[in-house]
Structures are given as C-alpha cells and as structure tokens.
Coordinates of C-alpha atoms in Angstrom, one line a residue:
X38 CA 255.1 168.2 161.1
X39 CA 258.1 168.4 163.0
X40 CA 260.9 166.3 162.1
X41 CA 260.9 163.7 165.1
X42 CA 257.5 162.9 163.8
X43 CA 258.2 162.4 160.5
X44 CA 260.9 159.9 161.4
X45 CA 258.7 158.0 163.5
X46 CA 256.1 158.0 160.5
X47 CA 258.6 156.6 158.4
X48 CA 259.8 153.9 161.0
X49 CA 256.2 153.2 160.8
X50 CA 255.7 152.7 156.9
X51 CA 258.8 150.6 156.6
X52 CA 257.7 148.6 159.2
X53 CA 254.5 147.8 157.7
X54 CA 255.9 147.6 153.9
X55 CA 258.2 144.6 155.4
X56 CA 255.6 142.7 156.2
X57 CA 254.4 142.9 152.1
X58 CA 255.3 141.2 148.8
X59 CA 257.7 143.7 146.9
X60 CA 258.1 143.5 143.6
X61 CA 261.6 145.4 142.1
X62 CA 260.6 148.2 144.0
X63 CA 257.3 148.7 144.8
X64 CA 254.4 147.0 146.4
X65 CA 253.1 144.2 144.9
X66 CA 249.2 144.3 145.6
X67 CA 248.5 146.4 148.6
X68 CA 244.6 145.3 148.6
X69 CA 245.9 141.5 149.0
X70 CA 248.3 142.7 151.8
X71 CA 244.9 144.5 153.8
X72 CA 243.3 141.2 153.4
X73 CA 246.3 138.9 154.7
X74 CA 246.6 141.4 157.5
X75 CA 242.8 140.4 158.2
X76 CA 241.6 144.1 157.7
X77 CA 237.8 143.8 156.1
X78 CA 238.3 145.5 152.7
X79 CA 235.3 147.0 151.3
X80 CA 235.7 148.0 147.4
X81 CA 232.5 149.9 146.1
X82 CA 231.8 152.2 142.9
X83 CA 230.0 155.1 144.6
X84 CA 230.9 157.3 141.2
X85 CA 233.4 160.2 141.3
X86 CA 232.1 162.9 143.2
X87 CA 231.7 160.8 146.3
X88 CA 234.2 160.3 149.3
X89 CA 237.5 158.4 148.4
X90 CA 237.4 156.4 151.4
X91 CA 236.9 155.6 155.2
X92 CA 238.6 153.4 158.0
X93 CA 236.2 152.7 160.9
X94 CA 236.7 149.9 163.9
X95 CA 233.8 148.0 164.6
X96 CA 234.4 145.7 167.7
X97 CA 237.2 143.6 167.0
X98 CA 237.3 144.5 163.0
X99 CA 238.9 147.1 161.6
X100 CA 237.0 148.2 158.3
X101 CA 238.1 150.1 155.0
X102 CA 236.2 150.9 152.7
X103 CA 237.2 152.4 149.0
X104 CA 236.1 154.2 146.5
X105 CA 236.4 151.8 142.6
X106 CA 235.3 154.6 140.9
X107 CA 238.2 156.4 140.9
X108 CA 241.4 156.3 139.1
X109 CA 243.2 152.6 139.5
X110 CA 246.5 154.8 141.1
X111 CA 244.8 157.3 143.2
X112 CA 242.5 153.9 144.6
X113 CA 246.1 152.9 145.8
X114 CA 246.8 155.8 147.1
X115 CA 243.9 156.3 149.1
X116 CA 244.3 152.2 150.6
X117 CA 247.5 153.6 151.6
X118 CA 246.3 156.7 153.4
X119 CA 243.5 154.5 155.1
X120 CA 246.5 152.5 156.6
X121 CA 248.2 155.5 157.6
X122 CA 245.1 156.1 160.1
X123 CA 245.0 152.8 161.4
X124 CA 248.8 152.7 161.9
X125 CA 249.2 156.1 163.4
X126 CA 245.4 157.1 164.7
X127 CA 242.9 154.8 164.8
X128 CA 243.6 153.7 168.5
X129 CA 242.7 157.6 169.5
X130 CA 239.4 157.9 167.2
X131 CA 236.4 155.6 166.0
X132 CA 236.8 157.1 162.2
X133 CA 238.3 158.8 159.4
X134 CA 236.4 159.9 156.2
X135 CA 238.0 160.8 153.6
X136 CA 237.5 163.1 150.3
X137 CA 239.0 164.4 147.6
X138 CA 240.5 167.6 150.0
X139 CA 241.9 165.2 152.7
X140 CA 243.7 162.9 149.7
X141 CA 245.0 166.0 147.7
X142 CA 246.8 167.0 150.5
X143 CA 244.6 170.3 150.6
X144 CA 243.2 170.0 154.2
X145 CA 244.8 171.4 157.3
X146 CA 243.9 168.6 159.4
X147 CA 247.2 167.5 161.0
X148 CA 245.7 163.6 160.9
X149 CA 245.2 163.9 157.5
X150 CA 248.7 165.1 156.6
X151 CA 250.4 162.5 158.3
X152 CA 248.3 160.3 156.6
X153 CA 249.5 161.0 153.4
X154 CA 253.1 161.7 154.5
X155 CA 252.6 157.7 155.5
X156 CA 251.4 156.8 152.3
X157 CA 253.8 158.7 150.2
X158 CA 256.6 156.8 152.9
X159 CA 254.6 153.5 151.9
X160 CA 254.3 153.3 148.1
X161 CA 258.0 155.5 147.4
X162 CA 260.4 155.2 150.1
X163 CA 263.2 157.8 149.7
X164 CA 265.6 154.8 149.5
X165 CA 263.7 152.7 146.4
X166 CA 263.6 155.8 144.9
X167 CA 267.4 156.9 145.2
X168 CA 268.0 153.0 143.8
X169 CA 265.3 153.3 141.3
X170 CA 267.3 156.3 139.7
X171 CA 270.3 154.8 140.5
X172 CA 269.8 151.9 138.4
X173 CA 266.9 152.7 135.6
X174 CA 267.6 156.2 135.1
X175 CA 271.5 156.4 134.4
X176 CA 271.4 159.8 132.6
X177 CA 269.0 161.7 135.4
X178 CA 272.0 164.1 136.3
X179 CA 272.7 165.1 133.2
X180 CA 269.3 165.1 131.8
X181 CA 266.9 165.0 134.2
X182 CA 263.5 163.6 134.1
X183 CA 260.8 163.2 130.7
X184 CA 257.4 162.7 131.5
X185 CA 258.3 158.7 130.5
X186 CA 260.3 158.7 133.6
X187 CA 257.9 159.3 135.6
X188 CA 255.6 157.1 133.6
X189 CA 258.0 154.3 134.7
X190 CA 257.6 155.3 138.3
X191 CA 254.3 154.5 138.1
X192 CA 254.4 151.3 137.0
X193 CA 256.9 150.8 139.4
X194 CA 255.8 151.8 142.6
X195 CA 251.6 151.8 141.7
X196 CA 251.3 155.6 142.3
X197 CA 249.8 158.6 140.1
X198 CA 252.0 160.7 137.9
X199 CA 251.1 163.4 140.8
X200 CA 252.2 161.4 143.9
X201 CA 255.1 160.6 141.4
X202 CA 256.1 164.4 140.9
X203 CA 255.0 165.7 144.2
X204 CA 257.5 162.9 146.3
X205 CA 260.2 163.7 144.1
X206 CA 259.3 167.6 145.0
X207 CA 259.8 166.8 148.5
X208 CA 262.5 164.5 148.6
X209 CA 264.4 167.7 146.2
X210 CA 264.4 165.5 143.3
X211 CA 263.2 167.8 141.3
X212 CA 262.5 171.7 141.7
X213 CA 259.0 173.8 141.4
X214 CA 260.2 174.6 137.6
X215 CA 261.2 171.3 136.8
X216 CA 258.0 170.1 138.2
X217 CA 256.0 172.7 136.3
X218 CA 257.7 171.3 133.1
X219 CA 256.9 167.8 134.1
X220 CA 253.1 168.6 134.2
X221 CA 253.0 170.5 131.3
X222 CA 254.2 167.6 129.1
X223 CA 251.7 165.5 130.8
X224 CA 248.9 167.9 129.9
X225 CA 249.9 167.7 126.5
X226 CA 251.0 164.0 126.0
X227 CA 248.4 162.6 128.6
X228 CA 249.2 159.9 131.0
X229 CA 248.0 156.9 129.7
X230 CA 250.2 157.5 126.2
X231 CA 253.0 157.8 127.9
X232 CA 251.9 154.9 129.8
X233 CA 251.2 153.0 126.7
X234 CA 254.8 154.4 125.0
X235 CA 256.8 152.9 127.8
X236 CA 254.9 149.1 128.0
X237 CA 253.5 150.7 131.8
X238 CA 250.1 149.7 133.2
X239 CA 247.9 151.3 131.5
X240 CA 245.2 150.4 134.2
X241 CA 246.1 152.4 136.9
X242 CA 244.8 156.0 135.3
X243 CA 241.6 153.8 134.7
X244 CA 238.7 153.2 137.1
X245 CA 238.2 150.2 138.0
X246 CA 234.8 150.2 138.9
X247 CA 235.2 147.0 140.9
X248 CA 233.2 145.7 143.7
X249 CA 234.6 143.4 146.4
X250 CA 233.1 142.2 149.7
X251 CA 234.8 140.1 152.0
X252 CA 232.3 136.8 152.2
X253 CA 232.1 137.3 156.0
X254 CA 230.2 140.2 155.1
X255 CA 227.0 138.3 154.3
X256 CA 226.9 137.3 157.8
X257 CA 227.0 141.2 159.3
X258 CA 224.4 142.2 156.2
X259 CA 221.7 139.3 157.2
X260 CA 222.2 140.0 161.3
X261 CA 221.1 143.4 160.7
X262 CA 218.4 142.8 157.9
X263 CA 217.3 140.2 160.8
X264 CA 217.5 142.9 163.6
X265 CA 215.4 145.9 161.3
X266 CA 218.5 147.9 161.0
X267 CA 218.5 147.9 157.2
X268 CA 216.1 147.4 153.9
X269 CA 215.6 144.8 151.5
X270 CA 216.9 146.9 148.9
X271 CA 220.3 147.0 150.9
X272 CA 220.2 142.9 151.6
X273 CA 219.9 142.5 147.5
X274 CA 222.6 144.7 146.6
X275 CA 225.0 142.7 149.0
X276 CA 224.0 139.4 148.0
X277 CA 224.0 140.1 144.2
X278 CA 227.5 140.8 144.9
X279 CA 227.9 137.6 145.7
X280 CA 225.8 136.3 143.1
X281 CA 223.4 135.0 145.5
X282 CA 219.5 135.9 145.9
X283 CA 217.1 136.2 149.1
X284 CA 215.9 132.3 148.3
X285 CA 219.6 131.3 148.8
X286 CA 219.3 132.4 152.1
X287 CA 215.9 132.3 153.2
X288 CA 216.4 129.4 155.8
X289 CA 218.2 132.5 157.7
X290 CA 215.9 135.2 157.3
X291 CA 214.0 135.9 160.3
X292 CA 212.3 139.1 159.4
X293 CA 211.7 141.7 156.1
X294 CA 211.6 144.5 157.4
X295 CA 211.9 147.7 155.2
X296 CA 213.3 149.9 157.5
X297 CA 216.3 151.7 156.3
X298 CA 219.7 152.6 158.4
X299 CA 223.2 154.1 158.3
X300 CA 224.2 150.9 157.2
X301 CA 223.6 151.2 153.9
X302 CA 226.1 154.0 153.6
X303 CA 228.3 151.4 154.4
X304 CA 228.1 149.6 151.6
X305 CA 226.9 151.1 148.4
X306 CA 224.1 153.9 149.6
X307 CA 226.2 157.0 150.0
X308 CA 225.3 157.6 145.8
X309 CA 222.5 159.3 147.6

C-alpha cells in the first residue's frame, strides 16, 4: 500500500471510531456499535476450521456474519476487518469471505490487506497507543515491554496478544527481536495467565461460542421457507435461536417444503 492510501485508510477508521463508545482507550463493544449502525449482525458457532467471517449486501441491508467459535479477540478482530470492507469496498463488490489466510494477514489480496490495515487503525490507533505508553507504561524506555504489558493492551484495546505485538511492530514500537522475545514468553507463560496475573479479561482468548440473530431475521428465514428456497431443518435452527418453535408461527407458514438452498450457509450450514 502506498502511503496516500494508508492515510486515507486511517482518515477512514477514525472516522468511524468517533462515531463509537470508547472506553480509556479502546472500543467499548464493537458488536453493539454494528447494530446501532443498523448493520444485521450475524453471530454463529460454525467450529474452528471454518471461515472467520463474511460481509455481503443484500438490497438495502448490509450483512456480517461471524464466526463464535473462535477466540473472543480474534472474533473482534475479524468484526473489524468486516467493517474495513464495507467502509473501503463494498460499494465496488457484492462480497467478501473471509478465512483464517485473509485474517492472518497471509493473503496477497490487496482488499484484504487494507482490511486489516483498517482494523489494526480501528481497535489501536497510533495515537491511543503513544498515550497508552505514555501514561500506563512509565518505564517502557528504559525497560521495554513484558509479556504483562501487552496483556494490558489487550484488555485495553480488545485485541489478541498478536495484533498487540504485530501493531506495535509496525508502528516501530518494538523490533523483530524484541518481538521474538515477546512471543517466546507468551509461549511459555500462555496468554490467559498473564491475563489472569494482571486482573485482564480473561474472555477474550476464549470462544465464545455465542449465537445471535437479529429478530428481523425471522421474517427473511420464514419468506424463504414460504418461497421453497430453504428446509425445515434450516427454519428450526433459526427459530430455536429464538426460543420459538414451527407452532409459534404456523399462522405464517404457507408451505413445508424440504428443499434445501444456499441459504443455509448463511446461517449455521457451512459445518458441512
């Protein structure tokens, strides 16, 4: 990326954190910010080896969709990423999937780099970090960084101990041996204890396994179960969601049809 685009990446991120709830210096809760900015949040457990995540416009709706089985932090991370697409690409394409390449940063892509430059730029601006330093880590120039530093980061801005080390890389924070050294003691004291040791949140190198549907939802899943465009099975799964079954909507059924569709990828049947 050349340097004009970066800065017009970054004019974009800061743009869009304004608009959220901050806490000292992160983001508060960036899923509550995609649903007050009326994008339809879809969060699914579709287990570990599946895609991370997808951004999609449908009509009027823009639609996200992530991944609970993953790690609390890198669930964040990939929200983030999603909103880099719609802020920077989604008016030129219909959809972005994304894996566990495109999130690592190990795809050549060029969307999918500035993605993730936008989400790095979204969860740890350069400047909250310089303040964060500033202000929390008074020795940093005479001792640099322990692996509870960056355990504090994390609490802090919602990120993984990677995005942690790897923005501070880039922002020359820290150097490749320093950063080396920094992993090391995270291999050997392991993220969530040096969560625990510095009162962190813990939760963020868990999976959530969560699942949350916007109620709208129910509406789009009984159209198409009403139109043959996907199964019973698929109609269940949604409404148990919900805590409903297909008696508490039956005076809307028109049809049971079993026919299946790409729907169902959309909300829980990409296990397969």
């Amino acid at each position: 990326m050349v340097n004009s685009r970066k800065r017009e990446i970054r004019r974009q991120a800061d743009f869009f954190r304004e608009k959220c709830k901050i806490s000292r210096y992160g983001i508060v809760n960036l899923f509550k910010e995609c649903e007050r900015m009326e994008y339809k949040l879809i969060r699914y457990p579709l287990g570990e080896n599946s895609d991370l995540g997808f951004t999609l416009k449908r009509d009027n709706d823009i639609i996200i969709f992530i991944n609970t089985s993953s790690r609390l932090s890198r669930e964040i991370f990939t929200l983030a990423h999603e909103i880099g697409h719609i802020v920077l690409h989604l008016n030129g394409e219909q959809s972005f999937i994304d894996n566990h390449a495109t999130i690592a940063g190990q795809s050549d892509d060029e969307k999918e780099k500035e993605a993730n430059y936008f989400a790095a730029c979204l969860l740890m601006p350069s400047d909250e970090i310089e303040r964060f330093i500033d202000l929390e880590l008074p020795d940093f120039e005479k001792s640099g960084l322990s692996g509870m530093d960056i355990a504090r980061m994390m609490s802090e801005f919602n990120v993984s101990y990677d995005v942690a080390l790897n923005r501070l890389e880039s922002l020359g924070k820290i150097d490749s041996r320093q950063k080396v050294c920094l992993e090391t003691e995270k291999a050997e004291k392991r993220v969530g204890n040096l969560l625990r040791s510095i009162g962190g949140n813990a939760r963020l190198n868990i999976a959530g396994n969560e699942i949350d549907i916007p109620h709208e939802y129910i509406d789009y899943v009984i159209y198409n179960y009403n139109h043959n465009a996907i199964p019973k099975e698929t109609l269940e799964k949604v409404l148990d969601c919900y805590q409903l079954n297909i008696e508490d909507i039956s005076d809307r059924l028109v049809t049971f049809s079993e026919t299946a569709d790409d729907l169902d990828e959309l909300i829980g049947g990409l296990e397969d």
